[in-house]
mmCIF file of C-alpha atoms in Angstrom:
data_model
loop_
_atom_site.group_PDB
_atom_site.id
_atom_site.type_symbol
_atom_site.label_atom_id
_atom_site.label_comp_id
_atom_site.label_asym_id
_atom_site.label_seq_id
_atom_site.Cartn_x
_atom_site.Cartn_y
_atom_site.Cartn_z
ATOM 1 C CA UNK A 389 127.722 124.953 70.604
ATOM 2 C CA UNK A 390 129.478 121.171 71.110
ATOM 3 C CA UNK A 391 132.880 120.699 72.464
ATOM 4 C CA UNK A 392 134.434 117.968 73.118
ATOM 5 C CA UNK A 393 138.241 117.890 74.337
ATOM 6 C CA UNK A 394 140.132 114.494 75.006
ATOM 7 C CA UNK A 395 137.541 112.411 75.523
ATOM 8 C CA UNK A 396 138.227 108.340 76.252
ATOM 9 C CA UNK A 397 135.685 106.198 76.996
ATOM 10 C CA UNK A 398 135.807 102.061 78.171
ATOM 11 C CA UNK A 399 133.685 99.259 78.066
ATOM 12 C CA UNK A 400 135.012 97.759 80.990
ATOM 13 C CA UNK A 401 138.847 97.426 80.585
ATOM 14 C CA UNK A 402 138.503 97.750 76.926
ATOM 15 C CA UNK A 403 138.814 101.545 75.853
ATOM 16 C CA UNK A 404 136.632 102.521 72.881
ATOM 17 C CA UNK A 405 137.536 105.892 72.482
ATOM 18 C CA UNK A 406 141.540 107.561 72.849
ATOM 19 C CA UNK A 407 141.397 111.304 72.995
ATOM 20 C CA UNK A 408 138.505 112.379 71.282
ATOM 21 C CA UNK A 409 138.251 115.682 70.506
ATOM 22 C CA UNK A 410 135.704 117.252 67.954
ATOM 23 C CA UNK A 411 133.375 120.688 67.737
ATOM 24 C CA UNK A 412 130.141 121.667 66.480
ATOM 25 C CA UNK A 413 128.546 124.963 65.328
ATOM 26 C CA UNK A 414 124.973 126.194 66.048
ATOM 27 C CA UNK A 415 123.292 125.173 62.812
ATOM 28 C CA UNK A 416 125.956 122.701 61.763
ATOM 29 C CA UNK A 417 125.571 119.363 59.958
ATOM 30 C CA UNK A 418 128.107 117.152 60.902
ATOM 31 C CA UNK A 419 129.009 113.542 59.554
ATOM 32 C CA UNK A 420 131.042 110.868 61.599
ATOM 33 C CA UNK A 421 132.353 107.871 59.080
ATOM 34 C CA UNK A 422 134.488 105.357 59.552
ATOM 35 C CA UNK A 423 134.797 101.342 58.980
ATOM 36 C CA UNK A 424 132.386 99.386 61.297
ATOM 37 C CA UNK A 425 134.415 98.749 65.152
ATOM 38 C CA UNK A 426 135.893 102.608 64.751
ATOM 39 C CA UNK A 427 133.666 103.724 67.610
ATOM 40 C CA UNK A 428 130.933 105.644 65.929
ATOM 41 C CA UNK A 429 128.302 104.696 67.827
ATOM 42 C CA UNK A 430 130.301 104.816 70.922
ATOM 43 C CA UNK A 431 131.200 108.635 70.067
ATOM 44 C CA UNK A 432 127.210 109.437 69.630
ATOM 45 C CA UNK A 433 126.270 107.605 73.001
ATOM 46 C CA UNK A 434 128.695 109.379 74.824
ATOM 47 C CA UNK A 435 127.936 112.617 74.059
ATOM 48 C CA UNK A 436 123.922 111.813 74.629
ATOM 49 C CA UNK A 437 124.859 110.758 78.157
ATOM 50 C CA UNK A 438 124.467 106.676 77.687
ATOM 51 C CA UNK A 439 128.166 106.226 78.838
ATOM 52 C CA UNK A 440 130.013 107.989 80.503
ATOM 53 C CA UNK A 441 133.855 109.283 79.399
ATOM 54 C CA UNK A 442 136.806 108.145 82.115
ATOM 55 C CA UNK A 443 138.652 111.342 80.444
ATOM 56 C CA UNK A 444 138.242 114.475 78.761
ATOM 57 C CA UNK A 445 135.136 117.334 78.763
ATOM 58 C CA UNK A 446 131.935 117.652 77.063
ATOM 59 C CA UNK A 447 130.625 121.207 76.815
ATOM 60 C CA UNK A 448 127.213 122.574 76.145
ATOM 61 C CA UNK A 449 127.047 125.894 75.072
ATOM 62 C CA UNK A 450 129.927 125.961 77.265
ATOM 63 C CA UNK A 451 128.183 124.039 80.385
ATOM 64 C CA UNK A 452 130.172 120.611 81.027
ATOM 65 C CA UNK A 453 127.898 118.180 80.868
ATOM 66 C CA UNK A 454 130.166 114.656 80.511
ATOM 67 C CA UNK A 455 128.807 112.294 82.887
ATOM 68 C CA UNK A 456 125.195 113.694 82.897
ATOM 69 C CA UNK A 457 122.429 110.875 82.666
ATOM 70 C CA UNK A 458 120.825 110.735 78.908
ATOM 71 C CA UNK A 459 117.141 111.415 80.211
ATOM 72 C CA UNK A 460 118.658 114.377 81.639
ATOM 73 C CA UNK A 461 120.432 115.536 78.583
ATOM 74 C CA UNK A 462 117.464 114.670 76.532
ATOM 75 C CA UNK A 463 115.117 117.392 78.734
ATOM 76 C CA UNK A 464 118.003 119.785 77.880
ATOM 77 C CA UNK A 465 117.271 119.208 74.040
ATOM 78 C CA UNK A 466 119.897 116.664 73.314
ATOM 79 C CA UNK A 467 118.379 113.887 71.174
ATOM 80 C CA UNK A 468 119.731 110.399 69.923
ATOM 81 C CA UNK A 469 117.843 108.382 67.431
ATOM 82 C CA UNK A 470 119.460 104.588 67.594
ATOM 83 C CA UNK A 471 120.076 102.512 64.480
ATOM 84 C CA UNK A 472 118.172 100.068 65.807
ATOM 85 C CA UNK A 473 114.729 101.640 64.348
ATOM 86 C CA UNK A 474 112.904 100.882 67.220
ATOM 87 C CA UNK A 475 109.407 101.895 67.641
ATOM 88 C CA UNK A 476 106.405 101.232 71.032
ATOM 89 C CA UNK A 477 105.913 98.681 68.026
ATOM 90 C CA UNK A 478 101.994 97.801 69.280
ATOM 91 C CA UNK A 479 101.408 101.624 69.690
ATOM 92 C CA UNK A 480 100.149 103.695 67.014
ATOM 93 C CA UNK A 481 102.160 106.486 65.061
ATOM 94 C CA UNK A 482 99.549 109.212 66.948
ATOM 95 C CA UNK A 483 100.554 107.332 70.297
ATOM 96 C CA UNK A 484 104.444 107.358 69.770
ATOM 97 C CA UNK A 485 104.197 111.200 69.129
ATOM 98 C CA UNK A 486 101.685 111.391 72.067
ATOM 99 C CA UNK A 487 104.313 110.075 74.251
ATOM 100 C CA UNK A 488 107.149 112.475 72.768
ATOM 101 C CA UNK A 489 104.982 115.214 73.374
ATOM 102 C CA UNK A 490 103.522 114.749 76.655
ATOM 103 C CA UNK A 491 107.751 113.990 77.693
ATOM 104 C CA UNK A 492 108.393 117.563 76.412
ATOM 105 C CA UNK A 493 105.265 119.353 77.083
ATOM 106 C CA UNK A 494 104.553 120.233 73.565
ATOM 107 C CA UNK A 495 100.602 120.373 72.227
ATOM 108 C CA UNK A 496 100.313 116.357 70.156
ATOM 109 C CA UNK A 497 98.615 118.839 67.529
ATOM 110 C CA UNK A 498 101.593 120.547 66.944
ATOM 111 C CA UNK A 499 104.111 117.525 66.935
ATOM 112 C CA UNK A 500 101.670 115.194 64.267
ATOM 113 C CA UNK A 501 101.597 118.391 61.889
ATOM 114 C CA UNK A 502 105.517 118.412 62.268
ATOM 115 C CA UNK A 503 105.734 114.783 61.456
ATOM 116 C CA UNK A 504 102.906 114.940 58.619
ATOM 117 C CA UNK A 505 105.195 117.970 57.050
ATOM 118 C CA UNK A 506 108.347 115.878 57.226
ATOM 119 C CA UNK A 507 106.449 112.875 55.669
ATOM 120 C CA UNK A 508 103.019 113.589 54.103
ATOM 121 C CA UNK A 509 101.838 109.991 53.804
ATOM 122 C CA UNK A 510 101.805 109.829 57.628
ATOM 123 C CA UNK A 511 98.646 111.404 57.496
ATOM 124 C CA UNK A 512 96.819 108.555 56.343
ATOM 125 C CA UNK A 513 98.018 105.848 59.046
ATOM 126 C CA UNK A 514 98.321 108.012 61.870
ATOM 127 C CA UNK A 515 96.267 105.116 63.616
ATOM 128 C CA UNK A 516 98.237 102.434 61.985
ATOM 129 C CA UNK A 517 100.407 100.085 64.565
ATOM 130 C CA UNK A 518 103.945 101.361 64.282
ATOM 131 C CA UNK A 519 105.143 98.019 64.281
ATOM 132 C CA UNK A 520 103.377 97.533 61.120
ATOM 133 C CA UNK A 521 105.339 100.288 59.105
ATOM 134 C CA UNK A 522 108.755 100.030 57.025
ATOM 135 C CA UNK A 523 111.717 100.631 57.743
ATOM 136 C CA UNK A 524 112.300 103.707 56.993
ATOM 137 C CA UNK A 525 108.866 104.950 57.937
ATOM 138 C CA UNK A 526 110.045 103.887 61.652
ATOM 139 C CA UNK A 527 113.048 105.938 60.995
ATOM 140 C CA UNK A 528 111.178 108.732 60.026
ATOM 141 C CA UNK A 529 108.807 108.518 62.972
ATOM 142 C CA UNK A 530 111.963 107.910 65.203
ATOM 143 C CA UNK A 531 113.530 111.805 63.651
ATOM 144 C CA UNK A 532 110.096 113.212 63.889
ATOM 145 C CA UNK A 533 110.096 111.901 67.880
ATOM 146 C CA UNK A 534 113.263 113.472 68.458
ATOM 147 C CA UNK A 535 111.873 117.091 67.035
ATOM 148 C CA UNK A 536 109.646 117.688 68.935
ATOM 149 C CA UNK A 537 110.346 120.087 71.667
ATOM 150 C CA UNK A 538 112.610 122.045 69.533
ATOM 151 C CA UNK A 539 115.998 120.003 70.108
ATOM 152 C CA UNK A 540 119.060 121.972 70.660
ATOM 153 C CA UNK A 541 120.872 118.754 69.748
ATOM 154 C CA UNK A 542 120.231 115.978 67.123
ATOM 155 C CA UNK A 543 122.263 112.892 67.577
ATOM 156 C CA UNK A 544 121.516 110.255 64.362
ATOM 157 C CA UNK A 545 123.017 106.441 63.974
ATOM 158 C CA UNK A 546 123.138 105.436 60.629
ATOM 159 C CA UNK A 547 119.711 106.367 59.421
ATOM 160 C CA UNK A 548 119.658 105.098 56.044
ATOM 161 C CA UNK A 549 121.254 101.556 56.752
ATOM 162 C CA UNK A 550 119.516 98.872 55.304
ATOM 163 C CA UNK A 551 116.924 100.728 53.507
ATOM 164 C CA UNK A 552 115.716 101.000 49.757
ATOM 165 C CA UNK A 553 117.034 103.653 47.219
ATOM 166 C CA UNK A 554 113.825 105.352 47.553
ATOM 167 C CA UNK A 555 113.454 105.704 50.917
ATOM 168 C CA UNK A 556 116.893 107.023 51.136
ATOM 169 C CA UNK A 557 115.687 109.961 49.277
ATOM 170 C CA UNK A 558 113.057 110.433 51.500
ATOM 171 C CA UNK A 559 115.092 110.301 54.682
ATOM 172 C CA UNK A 560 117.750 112.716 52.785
ATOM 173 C CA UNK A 561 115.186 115.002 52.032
ATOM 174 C CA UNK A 562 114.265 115.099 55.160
ATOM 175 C CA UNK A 563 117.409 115.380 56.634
ATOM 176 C CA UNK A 564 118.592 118.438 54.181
ATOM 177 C CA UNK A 565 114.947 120.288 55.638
ATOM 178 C CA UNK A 566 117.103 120.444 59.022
ATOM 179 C CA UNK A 567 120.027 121.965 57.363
ATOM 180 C CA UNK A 568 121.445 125.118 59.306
ATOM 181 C CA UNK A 569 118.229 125.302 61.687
ATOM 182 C CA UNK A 570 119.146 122.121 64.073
ATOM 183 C CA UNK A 571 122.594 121.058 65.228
ATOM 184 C CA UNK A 572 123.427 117.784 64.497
ATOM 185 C CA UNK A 573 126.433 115.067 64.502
ATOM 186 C CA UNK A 574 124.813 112.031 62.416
ATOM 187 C CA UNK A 575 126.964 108.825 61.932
ATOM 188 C CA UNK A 576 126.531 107.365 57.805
ATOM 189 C CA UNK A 577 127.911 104.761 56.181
ATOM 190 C CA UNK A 578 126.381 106.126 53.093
ATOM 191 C CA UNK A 579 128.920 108.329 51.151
ATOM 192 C CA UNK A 580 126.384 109.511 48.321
ATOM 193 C CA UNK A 581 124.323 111.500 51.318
ATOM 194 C CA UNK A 582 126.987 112.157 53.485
ATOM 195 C CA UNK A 583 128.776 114.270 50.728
ATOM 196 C CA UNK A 584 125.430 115.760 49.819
ATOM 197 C CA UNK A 585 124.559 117.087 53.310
ATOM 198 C CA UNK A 586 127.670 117.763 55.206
ATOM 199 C CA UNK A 587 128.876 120.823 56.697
ATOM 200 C CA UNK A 588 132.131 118.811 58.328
ATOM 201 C CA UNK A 589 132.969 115.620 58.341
ATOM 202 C CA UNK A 590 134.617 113.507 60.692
ATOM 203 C CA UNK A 591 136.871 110.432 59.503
ATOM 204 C CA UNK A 592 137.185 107.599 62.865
ATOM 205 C CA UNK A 593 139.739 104.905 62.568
ATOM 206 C CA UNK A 594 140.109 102.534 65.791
ATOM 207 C CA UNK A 595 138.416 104.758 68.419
ATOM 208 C CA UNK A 596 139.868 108.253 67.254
ATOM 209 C CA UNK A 597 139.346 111.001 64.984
ATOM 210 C CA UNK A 598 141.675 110.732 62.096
ATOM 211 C CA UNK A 599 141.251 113.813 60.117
ATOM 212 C CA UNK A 600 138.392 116.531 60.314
ATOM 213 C CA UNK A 601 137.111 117.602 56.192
ATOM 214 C CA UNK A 602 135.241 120.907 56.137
ATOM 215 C CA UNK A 603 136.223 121.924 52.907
ATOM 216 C CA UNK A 604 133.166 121.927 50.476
ATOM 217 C CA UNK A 605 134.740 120.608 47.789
ATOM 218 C CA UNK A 606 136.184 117.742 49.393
ATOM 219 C CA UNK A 607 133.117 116.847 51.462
ATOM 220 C CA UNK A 608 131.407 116.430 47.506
ATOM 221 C CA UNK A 609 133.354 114.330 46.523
ATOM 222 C CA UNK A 610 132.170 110.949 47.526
ATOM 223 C CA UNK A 611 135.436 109.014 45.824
ATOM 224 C CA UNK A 612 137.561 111.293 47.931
ATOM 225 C CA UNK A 613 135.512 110.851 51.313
ATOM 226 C CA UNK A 614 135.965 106.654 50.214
ATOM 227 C CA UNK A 615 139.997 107.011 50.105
ATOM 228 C CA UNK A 616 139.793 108.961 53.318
ATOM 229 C CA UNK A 617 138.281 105.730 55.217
#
């Protein structure tokens, strides 16, 4: 449902990315890994329409869409959920979802029971500021956001960095619910979940792909995935 063939992409006169190329099945869980500077982020930005490639194609269920605006992308069901874990911090879980949901025209009824069945203790601080909540409760309000509406498209950046063991659990949990029902590319420096939930992984070493893994038994191995980086 994702191709992308040859992409580069600059920041100014510094290219990022050299040649990317990389697909996606409907239903498929990929991984992206690589040391920190490899372009990860760069690679999830550009296909959610933040920058734009100089080279190369992007295809949506084989409609080029490289160079189409984010907000645009994101009415067609592609979603990207920032490492940054940024929340309307002085709004309250309810309103962040109430935003989400008016954006996408789906019922707010429908998109807190999502969130609630993702993450049950949301249902007693759905009034709470969202600036008040964990870390990884902002991430998990930040994957339930990007739900709603049904994406066709789930773009992650590192959604377990910097958070406790136990929340990690949570947020893999949550993330192995999606399996084989959303499409998703999600970028994790964390090898334990990464060879836990992967359909295909990705290896990225100084802006390009440097080997594709889709073998099962290779993706669980977590040592293995570690020599490949």
């Amino acid at each position: 449902m994702l191709e992308l063939r040859a992409i580069d992409v600059a920041y100014g006169h510094a290219q990022v990315l050299h040649g990317v190329s990389l697909s996606l099945a409907r239903g498929e869980m990929a991984f992206v890994v690589g040391r920190n500077g490899a372009g990860k982020t760069t690679l999830l930005k550009t296909i959610a329409g933040f920058l734009a490639p100089s080279r190369g194609t992007i295809e949506l269920d084989g409609v080029p869409v490289q160079g189409v605006r984010a907000e645009v992308l994101a009415r067609k069901g592609v979603r990207f959920v920032n490492q940054d874990k940024r929340v309307f911090a002085d709004l309250s879980v309810r309103d962040n979802m109430e935003l989400a949901a008016h954006a996408c025209g789906e019922p707010l009824e429908r998109a807190v029971e999502r969130l609630v069945g993702l993450y049950p203790k949301f249902s007693g601080f759905l009034d709470k500021k969202a600036g008040n909540l964990s870390g990884g409760q902002r991430e998990i309000l930040l994957i339930g956001r990007a739900l709603v509406g049904e994406p066709r498209l789930l773009l992650i950046d590192e959604p377990t960095e910097g958070l406790a063991a136990i929340v990690i659990e949570d947020v893999f949990r949550i993330l192995n619910s999606m399996k084989h029902s959303i499409s998703s590319i999600i970028v994790e420096q964390n090898l334990s979940v990464v060879a836990r939930l992967a359909d295909r992984v990705f290896t990225m070493k100084e802006g390009r792909i440097d080997r594709e893994i889709d073998d099962p038994a290779r993706i669980a191995d977590s040592a293995a995935l570690e020599a490949c980086l």
